[in-house]
mmCIF file of C-alpha atoms in Angstrom:
data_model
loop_
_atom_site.group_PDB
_atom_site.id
_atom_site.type_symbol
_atom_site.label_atom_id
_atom_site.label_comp_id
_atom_site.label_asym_id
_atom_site.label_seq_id
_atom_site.Cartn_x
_atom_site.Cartn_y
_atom_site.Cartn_z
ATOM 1 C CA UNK A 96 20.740 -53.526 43.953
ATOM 2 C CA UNK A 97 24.201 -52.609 42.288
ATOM 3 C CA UNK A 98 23.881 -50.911 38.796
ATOM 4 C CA UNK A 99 27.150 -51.328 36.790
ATOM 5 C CA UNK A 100 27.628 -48.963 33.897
ATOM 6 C CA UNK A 101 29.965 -49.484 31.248
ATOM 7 C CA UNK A 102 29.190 -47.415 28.398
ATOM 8 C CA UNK A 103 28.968 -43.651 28.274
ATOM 9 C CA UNK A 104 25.257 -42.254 28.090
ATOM 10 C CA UNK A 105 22.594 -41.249 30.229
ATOM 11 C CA UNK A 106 20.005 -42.943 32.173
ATOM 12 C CA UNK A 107 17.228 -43.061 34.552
ATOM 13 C CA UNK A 108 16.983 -45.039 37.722
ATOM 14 C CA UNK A 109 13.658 -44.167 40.361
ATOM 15 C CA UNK A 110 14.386 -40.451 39.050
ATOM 16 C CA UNK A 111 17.574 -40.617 39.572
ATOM 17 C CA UNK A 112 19.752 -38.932 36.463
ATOM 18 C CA UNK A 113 22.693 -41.072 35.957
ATOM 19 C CA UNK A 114 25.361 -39.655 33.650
ATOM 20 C CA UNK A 115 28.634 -41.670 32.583
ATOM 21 C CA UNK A 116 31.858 -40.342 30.447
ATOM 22 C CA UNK A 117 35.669 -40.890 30.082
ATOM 23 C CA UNK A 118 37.572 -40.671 33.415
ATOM 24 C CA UNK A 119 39.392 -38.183 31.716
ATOM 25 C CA UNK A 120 36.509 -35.635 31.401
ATOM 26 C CA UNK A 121 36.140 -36.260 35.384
ATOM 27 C CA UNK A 122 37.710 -33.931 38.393
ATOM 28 C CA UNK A 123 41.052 -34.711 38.537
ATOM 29 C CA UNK A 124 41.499 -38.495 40.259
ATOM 30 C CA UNK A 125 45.159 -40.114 40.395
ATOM 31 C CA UNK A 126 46.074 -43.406 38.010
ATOM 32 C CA UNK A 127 45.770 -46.209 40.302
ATOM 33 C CA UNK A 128 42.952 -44.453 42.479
ATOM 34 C CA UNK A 129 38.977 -44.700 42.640
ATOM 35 C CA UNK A 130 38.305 -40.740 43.543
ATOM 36 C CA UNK A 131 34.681 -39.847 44.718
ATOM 37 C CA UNK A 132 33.488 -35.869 44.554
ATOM 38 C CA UNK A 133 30.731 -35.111 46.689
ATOM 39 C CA UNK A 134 28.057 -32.609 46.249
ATOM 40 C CA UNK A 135 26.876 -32.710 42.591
ATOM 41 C CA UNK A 136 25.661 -28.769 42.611
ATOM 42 C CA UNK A 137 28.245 -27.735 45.147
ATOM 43 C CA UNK A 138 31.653 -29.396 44.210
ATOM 44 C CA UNK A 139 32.292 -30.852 47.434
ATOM 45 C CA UNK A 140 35.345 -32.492 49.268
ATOM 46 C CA UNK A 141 37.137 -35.453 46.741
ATOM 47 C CA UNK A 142 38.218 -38.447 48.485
ATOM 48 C CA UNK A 143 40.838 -41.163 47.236
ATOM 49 C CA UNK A 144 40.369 -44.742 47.660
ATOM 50 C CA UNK A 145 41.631 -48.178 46.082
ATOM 51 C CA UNK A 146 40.943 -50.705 48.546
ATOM 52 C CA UNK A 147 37.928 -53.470 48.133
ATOM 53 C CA UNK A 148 36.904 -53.021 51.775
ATOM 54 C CA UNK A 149 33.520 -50.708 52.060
ATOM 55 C CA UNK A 150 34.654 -47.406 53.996
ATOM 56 C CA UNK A 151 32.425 -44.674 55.367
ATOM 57 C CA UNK A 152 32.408 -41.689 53.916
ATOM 58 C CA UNK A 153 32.326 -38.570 56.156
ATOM 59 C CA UNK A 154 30.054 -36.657 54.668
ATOM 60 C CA UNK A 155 28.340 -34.398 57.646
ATOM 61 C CA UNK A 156 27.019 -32.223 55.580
ATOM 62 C CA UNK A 157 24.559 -35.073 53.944
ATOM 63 C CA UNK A 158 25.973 -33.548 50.376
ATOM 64 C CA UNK A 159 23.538 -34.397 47.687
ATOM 65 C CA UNK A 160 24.455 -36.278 44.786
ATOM 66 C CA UNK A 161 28.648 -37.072 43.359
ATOM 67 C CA UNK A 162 30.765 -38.133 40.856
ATOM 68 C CA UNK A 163 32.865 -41.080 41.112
ATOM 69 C CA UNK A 164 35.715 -41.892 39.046
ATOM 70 C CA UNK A 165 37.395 -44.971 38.828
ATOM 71 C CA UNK A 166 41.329 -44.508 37.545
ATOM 72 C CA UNK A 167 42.104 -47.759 38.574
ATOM 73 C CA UNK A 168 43.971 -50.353 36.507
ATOM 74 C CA UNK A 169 41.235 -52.993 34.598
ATOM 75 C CA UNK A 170 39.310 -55.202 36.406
ATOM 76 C CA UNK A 171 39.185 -53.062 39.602
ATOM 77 C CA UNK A 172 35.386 -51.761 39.929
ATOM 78 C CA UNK A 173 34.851 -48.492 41.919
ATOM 79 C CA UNK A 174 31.483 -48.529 44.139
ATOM 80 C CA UNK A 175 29.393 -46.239 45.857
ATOM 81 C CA UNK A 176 26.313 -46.623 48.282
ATOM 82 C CA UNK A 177 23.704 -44.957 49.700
ATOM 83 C CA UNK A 178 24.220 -46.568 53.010
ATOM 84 C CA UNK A 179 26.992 -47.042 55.988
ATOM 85 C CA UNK A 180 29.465 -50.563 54.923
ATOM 86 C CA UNK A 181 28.075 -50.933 51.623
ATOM 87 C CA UNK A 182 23.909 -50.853 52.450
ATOM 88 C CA UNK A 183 21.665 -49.374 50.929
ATOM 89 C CA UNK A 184 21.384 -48.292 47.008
ATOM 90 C CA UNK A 185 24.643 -48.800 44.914
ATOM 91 C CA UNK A 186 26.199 -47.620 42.072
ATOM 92 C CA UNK A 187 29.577 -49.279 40.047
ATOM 93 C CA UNK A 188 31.432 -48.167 37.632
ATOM 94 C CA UNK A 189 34.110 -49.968 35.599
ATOM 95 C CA UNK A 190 37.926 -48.677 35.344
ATOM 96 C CA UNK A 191 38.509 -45.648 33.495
ATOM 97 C CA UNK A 192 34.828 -44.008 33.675
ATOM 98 C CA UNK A 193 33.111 -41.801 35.696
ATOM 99 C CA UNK A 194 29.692 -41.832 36.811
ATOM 100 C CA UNK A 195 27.536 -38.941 38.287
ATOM 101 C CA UNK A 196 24.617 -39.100 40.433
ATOM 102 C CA UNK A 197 22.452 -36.191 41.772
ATOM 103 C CA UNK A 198 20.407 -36.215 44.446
ATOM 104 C CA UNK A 199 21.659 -39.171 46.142
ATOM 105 C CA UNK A 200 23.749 -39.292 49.648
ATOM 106 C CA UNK A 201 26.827 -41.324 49.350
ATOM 107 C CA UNK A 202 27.501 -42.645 52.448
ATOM 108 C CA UNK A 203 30.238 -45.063 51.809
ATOM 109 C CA UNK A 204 32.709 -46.922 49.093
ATOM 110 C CA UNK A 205 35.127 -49.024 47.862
ATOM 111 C CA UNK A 206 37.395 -49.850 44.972
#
C-alpha cells in the first residue's frame, strides 16, 4: 500500500507518526533531487536520488525511521519502502514536501 501525502499535517498509519511540511523546512536536499535522511532520532547518512527506478538503500545499521524530501521539479513523486526494489510498506510524497516517518526501516527508493 502506497500512502501519498500532499498537504502538510500530521497523521497516523498502524502507529506509525507521519509528519509532512515545506521542503524548505527539511535537511538540506538539492533542486532537482529527491534526498532521503535516515535515522529519525539519530540524523543519519542523506542520500540523493532522482531516478524512477527503485534502488536499495544501504542502510546496515537498520536506522529507524527518515525524512524524505522531494526537491524535484512537479510531477516527479519521491518514494520510500520498507522493503528491498520497492516491497514492502511505502510512503510518497509529492514535489516540494517532506515527509517524516519514525520507526520504520527504509530499505529502498525512488524518485
Amino acid at each position: 500500500m502506497r500512502k501519498l501525502f500532499t498537504l502538510a499535517g500530521a497523521a497516523a498509519v498502524g502507529g506509525t507518526l507521519l509528519l509532512t511540511a515545506p521542503a524548505n523546512a527539511a535537511p538540506v536536499c538539492p533542486e532537482g533531487w529527491a534526498c532521503i535522511q535516515l535515522g529519525v532520532a539519530t540524523g543519519g547518512p542523506m542520500v540523493r536520488f532522482n531516478t524512477e527506478n527503485w534502488q536499495n538503500l544501504d542502510n546496515p545499521l537498520s536506522e529507524k525511521g527518515f525524512t524524505l524530501v522531494n526537491n524535484q521539479r512537479d510531477g516527479d513523486d519521491a518514494c520510500a519502502a520498507t522493503g528491498p526494489a520497492g516491497t514492502g510498506a511505502g510512503f510518497c510524497v509529492l514535489p516540494h514536501r517532506q515527509l517524516t516517518v519514525r520507526d520504520v526501516v527504509a530499505r529502498s527508493v525512488r524518485g
